[in-house]
JSON list of C-alpha atoms in Angstrom, two decimals:
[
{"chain": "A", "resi": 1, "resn": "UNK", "atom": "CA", "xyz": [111.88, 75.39, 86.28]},
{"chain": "A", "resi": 2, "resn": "UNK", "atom": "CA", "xyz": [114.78, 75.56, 88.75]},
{"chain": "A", "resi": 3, "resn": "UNK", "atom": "CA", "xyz": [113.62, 76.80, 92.56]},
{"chain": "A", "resi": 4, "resn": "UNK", "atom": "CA", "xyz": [114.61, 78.69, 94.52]},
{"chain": "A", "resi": 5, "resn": "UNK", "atom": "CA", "xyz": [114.23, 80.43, 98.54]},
{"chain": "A", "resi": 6, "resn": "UNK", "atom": "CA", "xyz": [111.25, 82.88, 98.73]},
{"chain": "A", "resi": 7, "resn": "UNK", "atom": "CA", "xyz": [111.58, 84.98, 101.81]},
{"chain": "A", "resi": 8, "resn": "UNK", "atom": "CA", "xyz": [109.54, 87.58, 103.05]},
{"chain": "A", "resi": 9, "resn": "UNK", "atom": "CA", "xyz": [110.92, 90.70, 104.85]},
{"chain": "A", "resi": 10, "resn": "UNK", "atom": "CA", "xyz": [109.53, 93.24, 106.78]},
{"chain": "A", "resi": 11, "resn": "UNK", "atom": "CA", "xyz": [110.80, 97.06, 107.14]},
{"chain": "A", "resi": 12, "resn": "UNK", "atom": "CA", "xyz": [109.57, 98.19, 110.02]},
{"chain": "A", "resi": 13, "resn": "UNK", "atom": "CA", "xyz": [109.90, 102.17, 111.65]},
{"chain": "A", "resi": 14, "resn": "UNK", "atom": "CA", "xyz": [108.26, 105.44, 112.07]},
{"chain": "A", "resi": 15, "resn": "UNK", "atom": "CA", "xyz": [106.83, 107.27, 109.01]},
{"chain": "A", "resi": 16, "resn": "UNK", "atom": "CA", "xyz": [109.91, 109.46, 107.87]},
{"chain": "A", "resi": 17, "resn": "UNK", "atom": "CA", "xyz": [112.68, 107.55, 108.37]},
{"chain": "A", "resi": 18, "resn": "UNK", "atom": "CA", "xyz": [113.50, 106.48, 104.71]},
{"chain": "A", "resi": 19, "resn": "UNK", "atom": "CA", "xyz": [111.62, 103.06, 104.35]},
{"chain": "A", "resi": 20, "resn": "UNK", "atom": "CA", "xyz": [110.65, 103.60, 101.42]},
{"chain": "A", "resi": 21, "resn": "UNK", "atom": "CA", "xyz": [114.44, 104.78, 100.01]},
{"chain": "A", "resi": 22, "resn": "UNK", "atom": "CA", "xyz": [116.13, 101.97, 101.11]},
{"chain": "A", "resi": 23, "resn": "UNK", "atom": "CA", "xyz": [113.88, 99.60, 99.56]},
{"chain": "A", "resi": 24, "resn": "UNK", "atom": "CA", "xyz": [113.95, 101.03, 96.19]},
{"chain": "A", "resi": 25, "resn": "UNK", "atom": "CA", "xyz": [118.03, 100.75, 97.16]},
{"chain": "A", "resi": 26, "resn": "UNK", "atom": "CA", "xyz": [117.59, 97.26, 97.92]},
{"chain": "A", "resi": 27, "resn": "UNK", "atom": "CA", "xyz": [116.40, 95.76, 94.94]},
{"chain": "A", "resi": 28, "resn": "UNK", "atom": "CA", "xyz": [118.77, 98.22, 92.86]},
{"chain": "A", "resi": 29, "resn": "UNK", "atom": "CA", "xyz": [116.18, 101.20, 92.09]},
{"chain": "A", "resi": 30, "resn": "UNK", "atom": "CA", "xyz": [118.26, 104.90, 92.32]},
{"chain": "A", "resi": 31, "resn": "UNK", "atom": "CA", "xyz": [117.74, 107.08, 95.30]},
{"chain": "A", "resi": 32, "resn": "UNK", "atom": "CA", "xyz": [115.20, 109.57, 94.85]},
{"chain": "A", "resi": 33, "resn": "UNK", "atom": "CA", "xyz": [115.16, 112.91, 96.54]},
{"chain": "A", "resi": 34, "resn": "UNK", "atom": "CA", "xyz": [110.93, 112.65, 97.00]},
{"chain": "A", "resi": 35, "resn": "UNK", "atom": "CA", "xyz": [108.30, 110.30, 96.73]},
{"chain": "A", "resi": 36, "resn": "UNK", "atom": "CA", "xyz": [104.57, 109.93, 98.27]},
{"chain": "A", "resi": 37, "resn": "UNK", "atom": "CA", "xyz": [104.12, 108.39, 101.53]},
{"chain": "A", "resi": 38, "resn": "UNK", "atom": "CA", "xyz": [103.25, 104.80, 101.67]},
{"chain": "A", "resi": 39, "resn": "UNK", "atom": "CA", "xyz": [100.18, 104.38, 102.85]},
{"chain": "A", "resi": 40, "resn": "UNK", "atom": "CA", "xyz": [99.16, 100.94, 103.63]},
{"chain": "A", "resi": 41, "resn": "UNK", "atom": "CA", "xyz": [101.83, 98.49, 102.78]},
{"chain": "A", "resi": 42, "resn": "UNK", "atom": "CA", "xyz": [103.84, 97.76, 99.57]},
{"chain": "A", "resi": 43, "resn": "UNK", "atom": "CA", "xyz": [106.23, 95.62, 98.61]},
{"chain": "A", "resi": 44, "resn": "UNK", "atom": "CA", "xyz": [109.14, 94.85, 96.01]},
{"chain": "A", "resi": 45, "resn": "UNK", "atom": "CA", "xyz": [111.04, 91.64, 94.87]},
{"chain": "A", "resi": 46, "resn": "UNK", "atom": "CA", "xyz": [114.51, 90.92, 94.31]},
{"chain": "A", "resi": 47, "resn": "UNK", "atom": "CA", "xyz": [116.50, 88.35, 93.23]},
{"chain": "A", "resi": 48, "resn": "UNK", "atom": "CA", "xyz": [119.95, 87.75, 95.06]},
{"chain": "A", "resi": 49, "resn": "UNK", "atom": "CA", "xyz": [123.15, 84.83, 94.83]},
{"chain": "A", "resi": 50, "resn": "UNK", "atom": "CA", "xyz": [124.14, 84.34, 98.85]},
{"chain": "A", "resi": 51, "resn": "UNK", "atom": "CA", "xyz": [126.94, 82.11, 98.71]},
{"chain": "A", "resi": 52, "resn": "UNK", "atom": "CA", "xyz": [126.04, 80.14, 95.87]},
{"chain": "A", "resi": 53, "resn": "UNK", "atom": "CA", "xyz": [121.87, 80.06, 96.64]},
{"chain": "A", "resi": 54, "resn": "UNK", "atom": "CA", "xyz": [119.54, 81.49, 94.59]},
{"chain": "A", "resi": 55, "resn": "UNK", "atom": "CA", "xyz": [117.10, 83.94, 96.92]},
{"chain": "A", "resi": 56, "resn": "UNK", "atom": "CA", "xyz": [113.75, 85.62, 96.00]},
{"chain": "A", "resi": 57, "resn": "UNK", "atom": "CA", "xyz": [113.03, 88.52, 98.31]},
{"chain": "A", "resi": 58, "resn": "UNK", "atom": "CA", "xyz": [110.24, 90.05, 98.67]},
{"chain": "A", "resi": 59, "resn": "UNK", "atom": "CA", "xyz": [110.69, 93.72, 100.61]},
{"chain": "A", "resi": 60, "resn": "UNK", "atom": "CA", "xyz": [107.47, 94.48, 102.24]},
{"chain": "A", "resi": 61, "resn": "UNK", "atom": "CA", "xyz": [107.14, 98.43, 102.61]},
{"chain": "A", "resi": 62, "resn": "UNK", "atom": "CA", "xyz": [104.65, 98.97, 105.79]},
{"chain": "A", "resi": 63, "resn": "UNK", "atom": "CA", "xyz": [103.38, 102.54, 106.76]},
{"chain": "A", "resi": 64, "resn": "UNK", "atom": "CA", "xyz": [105.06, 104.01, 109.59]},
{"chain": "A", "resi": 65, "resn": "UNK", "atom": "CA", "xyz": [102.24, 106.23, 110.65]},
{"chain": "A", "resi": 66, "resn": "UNK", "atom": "CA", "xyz": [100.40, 104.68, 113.96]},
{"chain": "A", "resi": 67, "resn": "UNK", "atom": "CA", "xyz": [96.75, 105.30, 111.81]},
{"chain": "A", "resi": 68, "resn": "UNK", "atom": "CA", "xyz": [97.65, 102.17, 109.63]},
{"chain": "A", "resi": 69, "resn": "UNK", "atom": "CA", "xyz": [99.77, 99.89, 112.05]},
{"chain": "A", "resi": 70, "resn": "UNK", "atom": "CA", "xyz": [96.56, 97.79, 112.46]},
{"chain": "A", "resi": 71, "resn": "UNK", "atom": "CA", "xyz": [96.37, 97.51, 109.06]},
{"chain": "A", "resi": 72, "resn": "UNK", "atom": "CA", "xyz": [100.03, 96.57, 108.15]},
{"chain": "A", "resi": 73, "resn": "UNK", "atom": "CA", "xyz": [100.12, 94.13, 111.16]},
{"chain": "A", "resi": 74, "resn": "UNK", "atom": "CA", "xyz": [98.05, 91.67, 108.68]},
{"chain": "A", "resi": 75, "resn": "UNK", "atom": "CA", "xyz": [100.82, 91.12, 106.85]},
{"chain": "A", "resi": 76, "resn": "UNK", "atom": "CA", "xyz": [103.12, 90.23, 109.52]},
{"chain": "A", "resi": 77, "resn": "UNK", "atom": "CA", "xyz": [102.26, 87.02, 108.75]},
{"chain": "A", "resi": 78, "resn": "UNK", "atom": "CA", "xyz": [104.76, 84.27, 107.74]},
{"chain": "A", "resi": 79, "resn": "UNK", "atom": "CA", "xyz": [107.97, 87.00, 107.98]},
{"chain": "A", "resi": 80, "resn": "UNK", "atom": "CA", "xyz": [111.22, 85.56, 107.51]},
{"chain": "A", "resi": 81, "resn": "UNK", "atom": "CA", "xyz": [112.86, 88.27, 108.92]},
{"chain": "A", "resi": 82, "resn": "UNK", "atom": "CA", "xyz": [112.88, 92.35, 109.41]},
{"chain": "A", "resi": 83, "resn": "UNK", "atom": "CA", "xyz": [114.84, 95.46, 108.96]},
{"chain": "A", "resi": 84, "resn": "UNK", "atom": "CA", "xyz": [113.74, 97.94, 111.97]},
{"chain": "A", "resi": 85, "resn": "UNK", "atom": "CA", "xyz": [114.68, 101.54, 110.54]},
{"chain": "A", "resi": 86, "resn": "UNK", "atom": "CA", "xyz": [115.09, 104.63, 112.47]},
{"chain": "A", "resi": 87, "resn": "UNK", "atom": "CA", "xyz": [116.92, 108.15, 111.79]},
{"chain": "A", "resi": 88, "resn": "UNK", "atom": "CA", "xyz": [120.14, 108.94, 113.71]},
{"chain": "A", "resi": 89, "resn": "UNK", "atom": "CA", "xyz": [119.29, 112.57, 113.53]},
{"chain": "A", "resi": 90, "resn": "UNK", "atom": "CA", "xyz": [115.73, 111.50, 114.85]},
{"chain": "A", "resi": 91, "resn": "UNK", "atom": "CA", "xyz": [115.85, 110.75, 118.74]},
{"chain": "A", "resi": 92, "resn": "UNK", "atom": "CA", "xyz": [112.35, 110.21, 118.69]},
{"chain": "A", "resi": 93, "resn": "UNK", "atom": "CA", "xyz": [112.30, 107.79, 115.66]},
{"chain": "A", "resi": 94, "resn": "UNK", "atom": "CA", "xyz": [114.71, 105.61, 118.14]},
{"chain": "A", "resi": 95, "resn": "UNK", "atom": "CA", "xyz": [112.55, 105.80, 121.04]},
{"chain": "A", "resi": 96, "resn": "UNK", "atom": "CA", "xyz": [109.78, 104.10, 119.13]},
{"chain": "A", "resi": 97, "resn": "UNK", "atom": "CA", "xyz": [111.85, 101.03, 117.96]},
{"chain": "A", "resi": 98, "resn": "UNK", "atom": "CA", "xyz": [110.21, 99.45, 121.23]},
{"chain": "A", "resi": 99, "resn": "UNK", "atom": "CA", "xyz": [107.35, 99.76, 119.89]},
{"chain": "A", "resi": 100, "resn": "UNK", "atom": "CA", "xyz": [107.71, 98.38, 116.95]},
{"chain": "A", "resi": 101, "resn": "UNK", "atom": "CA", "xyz": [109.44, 95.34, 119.02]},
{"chain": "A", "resi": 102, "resn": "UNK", "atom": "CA", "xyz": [106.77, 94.77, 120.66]},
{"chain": "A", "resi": 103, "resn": "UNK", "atom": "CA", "xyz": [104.41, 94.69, 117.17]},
{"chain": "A", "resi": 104, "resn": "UNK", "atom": "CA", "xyz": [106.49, 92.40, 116.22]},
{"chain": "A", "resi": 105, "resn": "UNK", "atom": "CA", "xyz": [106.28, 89.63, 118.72]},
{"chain": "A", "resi": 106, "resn": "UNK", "atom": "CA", "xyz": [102.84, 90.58, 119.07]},
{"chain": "A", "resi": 107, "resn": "UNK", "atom": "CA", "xyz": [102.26, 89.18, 115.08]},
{"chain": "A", "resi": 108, "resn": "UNK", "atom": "CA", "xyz": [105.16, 87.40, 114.15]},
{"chain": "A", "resi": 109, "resn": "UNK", "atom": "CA", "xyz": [106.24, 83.82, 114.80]},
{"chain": "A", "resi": 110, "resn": "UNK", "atom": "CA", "xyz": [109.16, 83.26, 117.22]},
{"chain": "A", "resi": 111, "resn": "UNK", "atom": "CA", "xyz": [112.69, 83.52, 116.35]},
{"chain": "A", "resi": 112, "resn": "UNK", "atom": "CA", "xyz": [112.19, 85.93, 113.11]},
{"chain": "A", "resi": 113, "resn": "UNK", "atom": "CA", "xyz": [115.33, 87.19, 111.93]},
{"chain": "A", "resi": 114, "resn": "UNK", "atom": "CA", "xyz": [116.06, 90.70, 112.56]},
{"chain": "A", "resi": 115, "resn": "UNK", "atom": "CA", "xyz": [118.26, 93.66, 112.09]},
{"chain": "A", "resi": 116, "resn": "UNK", "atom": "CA", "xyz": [118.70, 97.43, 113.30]},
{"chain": "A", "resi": 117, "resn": "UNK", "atom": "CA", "xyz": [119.37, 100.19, 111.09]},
{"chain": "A", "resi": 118, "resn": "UNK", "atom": "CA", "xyz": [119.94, 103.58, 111.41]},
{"chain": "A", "resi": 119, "resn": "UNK", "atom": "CA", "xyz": [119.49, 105.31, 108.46]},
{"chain": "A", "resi": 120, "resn": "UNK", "atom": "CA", "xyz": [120.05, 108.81, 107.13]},
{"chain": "A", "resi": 121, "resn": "UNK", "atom": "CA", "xyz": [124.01, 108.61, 107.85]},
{"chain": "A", "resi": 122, "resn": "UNK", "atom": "CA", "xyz": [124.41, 111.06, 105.31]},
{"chain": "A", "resi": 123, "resn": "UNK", "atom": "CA", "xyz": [122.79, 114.25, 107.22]},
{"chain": "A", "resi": 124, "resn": "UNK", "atom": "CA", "xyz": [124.84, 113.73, 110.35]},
{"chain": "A", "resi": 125, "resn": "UNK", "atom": "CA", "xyz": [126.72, 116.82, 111.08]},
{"chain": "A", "resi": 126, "resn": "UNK", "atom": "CA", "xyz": [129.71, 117.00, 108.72]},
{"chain": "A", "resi": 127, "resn": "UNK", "atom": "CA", "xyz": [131.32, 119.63, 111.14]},
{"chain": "A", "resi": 128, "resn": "UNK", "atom": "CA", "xyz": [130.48, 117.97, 114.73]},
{"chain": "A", "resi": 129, "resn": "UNK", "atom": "CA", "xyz": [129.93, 114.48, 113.51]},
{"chain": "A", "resi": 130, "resn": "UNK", "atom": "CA", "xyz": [127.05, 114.40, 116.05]},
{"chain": "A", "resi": 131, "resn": "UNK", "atom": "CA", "xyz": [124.04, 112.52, 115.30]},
{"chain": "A", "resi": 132, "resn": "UNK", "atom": "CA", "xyz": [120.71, 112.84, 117.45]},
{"chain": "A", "resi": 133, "resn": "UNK", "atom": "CA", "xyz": [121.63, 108.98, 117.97]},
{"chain": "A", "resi": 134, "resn": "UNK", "atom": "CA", "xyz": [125.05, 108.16, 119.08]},
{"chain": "A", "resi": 135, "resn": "UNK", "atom": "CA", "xyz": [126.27, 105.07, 117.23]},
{"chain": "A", "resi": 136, "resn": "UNK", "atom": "CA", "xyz": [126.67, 103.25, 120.58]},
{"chain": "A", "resi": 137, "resn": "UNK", "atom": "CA", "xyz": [123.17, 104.11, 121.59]},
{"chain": "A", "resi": 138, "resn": "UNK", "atom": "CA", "xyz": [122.10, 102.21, 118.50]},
{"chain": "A", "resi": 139, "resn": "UNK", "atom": "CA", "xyz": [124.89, 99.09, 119.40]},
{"chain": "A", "resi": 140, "resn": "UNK", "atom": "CA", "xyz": [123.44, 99.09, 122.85]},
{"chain": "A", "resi": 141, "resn": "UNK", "atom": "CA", "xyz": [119.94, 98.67, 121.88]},
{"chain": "A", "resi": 142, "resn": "UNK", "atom": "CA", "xyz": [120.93, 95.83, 119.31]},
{"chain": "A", "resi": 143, "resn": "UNK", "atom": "CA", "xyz": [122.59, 94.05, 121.77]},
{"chain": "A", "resi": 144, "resn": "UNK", "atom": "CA", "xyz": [119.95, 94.41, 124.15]},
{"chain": "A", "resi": 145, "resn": "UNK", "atom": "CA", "xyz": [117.98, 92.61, 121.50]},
{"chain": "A", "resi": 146, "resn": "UNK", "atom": "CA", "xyz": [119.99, 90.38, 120.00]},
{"chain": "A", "resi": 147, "resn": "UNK", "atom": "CA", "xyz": [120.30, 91.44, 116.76]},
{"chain": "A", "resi": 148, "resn": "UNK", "atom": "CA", "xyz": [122.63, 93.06, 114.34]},
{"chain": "A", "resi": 149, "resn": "UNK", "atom": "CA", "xyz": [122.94, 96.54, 113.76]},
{"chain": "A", "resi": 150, "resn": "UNK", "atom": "CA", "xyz": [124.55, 98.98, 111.16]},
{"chain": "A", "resi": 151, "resn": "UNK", "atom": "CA", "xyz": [124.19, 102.45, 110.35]},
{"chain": "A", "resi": 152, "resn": "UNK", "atom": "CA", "xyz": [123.11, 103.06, 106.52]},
{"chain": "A", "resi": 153, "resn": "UNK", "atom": "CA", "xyz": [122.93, 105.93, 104.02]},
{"chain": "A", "resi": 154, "resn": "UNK", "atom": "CA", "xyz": [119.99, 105.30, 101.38]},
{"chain": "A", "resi": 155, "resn": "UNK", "atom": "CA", "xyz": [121.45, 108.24, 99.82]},
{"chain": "A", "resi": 156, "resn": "UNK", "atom": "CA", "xyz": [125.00, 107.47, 99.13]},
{"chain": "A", "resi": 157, "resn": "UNK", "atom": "CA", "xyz": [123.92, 103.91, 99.25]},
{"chain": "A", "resi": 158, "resn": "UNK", "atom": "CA", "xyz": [126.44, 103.64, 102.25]},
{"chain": "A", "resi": 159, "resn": "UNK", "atom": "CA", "xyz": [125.67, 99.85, 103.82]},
{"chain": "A", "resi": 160, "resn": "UNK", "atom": "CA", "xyz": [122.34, 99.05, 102.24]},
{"chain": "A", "resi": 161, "resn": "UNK", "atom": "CA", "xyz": [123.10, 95.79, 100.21]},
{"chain": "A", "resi": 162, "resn": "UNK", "atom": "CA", "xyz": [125.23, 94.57, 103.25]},
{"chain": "A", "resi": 163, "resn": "UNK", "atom": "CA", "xyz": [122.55, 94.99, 105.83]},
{"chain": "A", "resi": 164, "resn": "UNK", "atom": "CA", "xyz": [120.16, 92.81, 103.09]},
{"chain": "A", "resi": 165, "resn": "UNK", "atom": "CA", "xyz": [123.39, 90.27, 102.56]},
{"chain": "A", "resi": 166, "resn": "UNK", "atom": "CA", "xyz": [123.46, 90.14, 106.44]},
{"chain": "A", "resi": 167, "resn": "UNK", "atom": "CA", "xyz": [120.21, 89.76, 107.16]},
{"chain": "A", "resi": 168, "resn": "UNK", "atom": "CA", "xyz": [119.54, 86.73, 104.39]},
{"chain": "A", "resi": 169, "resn": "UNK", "atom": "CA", "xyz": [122.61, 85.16, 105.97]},
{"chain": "A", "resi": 170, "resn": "UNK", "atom": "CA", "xyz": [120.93, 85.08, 109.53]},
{"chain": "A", "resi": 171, "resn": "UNK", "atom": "CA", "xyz": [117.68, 83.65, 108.34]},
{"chain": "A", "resi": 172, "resn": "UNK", "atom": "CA", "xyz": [119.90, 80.99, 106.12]},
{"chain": "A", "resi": 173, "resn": "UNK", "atom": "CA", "xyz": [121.23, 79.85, 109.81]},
{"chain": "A", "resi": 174, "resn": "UNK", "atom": "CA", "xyz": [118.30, 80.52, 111.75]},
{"chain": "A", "resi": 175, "resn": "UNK", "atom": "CA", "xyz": [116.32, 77.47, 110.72]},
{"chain": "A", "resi": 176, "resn": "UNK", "atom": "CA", "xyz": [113.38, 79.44, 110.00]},
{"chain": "A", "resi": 177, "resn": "UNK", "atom": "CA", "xyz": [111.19, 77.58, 107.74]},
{"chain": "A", "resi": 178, "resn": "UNK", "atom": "CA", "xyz": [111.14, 79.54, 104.32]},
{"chain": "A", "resi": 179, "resn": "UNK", "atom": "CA", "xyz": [109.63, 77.67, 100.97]},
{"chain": "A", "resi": 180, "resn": "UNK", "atom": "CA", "xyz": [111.07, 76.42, 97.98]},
{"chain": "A", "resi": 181, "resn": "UNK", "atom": "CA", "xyz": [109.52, 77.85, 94.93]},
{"chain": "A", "resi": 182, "resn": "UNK", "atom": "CA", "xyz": [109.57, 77.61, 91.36]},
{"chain": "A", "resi": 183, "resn": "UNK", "atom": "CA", "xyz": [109.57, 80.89, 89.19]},
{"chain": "A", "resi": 184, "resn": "UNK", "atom": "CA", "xyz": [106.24, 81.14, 87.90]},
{"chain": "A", "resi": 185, "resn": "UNK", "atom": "CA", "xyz": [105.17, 81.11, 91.44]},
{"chain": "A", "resi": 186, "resn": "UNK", "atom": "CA", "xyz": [104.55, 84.63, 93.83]},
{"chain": "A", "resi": 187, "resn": "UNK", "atom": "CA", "xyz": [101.59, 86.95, 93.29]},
{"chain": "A", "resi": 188, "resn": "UNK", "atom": "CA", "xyz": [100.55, 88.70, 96.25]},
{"chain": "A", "resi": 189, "resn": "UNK", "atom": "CA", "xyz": [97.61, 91.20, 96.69]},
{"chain": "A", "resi": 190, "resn": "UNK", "atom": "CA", "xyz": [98.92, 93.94, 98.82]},
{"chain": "A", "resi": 191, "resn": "UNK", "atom": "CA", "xyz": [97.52, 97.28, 100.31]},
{"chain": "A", "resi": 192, "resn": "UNK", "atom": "CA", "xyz": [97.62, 100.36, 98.23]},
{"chain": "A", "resi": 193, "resn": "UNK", "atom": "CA", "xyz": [96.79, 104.02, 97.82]},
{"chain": "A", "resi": 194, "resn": "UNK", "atom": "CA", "xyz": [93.58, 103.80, 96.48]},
{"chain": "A", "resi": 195, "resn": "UNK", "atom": "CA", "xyz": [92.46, 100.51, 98.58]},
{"chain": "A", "resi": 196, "resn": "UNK", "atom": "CA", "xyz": [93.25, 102.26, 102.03]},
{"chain": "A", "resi": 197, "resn": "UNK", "atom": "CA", "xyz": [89.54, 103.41, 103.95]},
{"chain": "A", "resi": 198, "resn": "UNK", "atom": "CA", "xyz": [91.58, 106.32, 105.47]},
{"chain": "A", "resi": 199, "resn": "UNK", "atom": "CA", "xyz": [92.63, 107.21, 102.00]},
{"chain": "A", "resi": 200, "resn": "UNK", "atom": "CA", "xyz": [89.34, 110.02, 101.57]},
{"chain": "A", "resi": 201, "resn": "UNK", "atom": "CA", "xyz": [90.65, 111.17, 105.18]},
{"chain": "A", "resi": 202, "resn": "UNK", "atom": "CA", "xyz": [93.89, 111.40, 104.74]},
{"chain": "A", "resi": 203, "resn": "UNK", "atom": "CA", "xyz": [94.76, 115.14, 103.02]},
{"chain": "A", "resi": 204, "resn": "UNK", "atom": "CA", "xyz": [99.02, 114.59, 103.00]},
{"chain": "A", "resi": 205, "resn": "UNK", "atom": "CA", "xyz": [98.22, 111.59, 100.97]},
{"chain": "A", "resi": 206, "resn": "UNK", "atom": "CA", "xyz": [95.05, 112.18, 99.48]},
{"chain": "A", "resi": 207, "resn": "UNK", "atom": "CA", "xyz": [96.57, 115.59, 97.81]},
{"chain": "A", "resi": 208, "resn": "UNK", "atom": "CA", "xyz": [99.94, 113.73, 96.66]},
{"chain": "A", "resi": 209, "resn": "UNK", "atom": "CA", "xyz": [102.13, 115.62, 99.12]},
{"chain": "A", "resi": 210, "resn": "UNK", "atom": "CA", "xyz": [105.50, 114.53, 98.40]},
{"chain": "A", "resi": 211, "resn": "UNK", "atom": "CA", "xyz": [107.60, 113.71, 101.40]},
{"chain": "A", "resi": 212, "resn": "UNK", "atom": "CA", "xyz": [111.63, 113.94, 100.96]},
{"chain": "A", "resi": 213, "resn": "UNK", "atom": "CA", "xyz": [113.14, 110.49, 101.16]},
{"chain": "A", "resi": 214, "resn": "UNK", "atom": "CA", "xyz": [116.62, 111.09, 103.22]},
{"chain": "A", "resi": 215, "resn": "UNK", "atom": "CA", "xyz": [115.77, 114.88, 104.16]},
{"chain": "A", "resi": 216, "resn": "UNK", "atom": "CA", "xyz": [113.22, 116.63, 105.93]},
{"chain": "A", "resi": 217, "resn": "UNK", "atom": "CA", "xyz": [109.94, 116.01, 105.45]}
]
């Protein structure tokens, strides 16, 4: 069978911040207005062409609430890279990106490829044009990190497939060591619903509380 790249990406940012929506955009699912929290971690595959080379990615999900971080850090593992997500109408969301920083080089390897997004562009003021974010708050903090940054609308789709092109471009340069696989290859056991211990404790999840995708939860 032919082979191909098999990377494994993280999204990584508080619980609200449309995860979960711009995955489903990212392997070419529609946007939908609500959906149940993730609770664990998840993950989806897609195939994409970057210049001319075949790449399997699989989009791993992770809970954003700090009651499963411990959990989701287990499959930090062997990342190839990571999209860190926050709101631009969420100051708070922002703030935590350090945080999540410091998860990751905490249970990553070295050098993982990694970009900022903020997401939600599409509830920014239409009158003011103010966002709880400034733009150049979010290009300051991505070149305080090193890392590439663009704002996204899972919504209107605005900038989700570039930020995934961009991203597999980076860890195509990077070096990082990713494995050739053949297509009958990839099955993963991940984290769901019903495998979670907090599950029983849980009631937003347990009672299938829908939480809006690109507006307010």
């Amino acid at each position: 069978m032919p082979s191909y790249t098999l990377m494994k990406i993280l999204l990584l940012g508080d619980s609200g911040v449309g995860k979960t929506c711009l995955a489903l955009r990212f392997v070419g699912e529609k946007f939908q207005k609500s959906f149940k929290v993730t609770v664990g971690i998840d993950f989806k595959v897609k195939e994409f062409n970057v210049d001319g080379k075949p790449v399997k990615v699989q989009i791993w999900d992770t809970a954003g609430q700090e009651r499963f971080r411990s959990v989701a850090t287990n499959y930090y593992r062997k990342a190839a890279g990571v999209v860190l997500v926050y709101d631009v109408n969420n100051l708070e969301s922002f703030q935590s990106l350090e945080t999540w920083i410091d998860l990751l080089n905490r249970h990553t390897d070295e050098g993982i490829a990694k970009i900022l997004v903020g997401n939600k562009l599409d509830q920014t003021d239409l009158k003011s044009g103010k966002k709880a974010v400034p733009t150049a708050m979010g290009e300051a903090f991505a070149k305080k990190h090193g890392v590439k940054f663009l704002e996204t609308s899972a919504k209107t789709d605005k900038n989700v497939e570039k930020a995934m092109i961009d991203l597999i471009r980076d860890i195509q340069a990077s070096g990082i060591q990713v494995r050739e696989v053949d297509r009958s290859e990839c099955r993963i056991h991940v984290l769901g619903e019903s495998e979670t211990e907090d599950d029983q404790d849980n009631e937003e999840e347990s009672t299938g509380k829908k939480w809006g995708c690109c507006g307010s939860t």
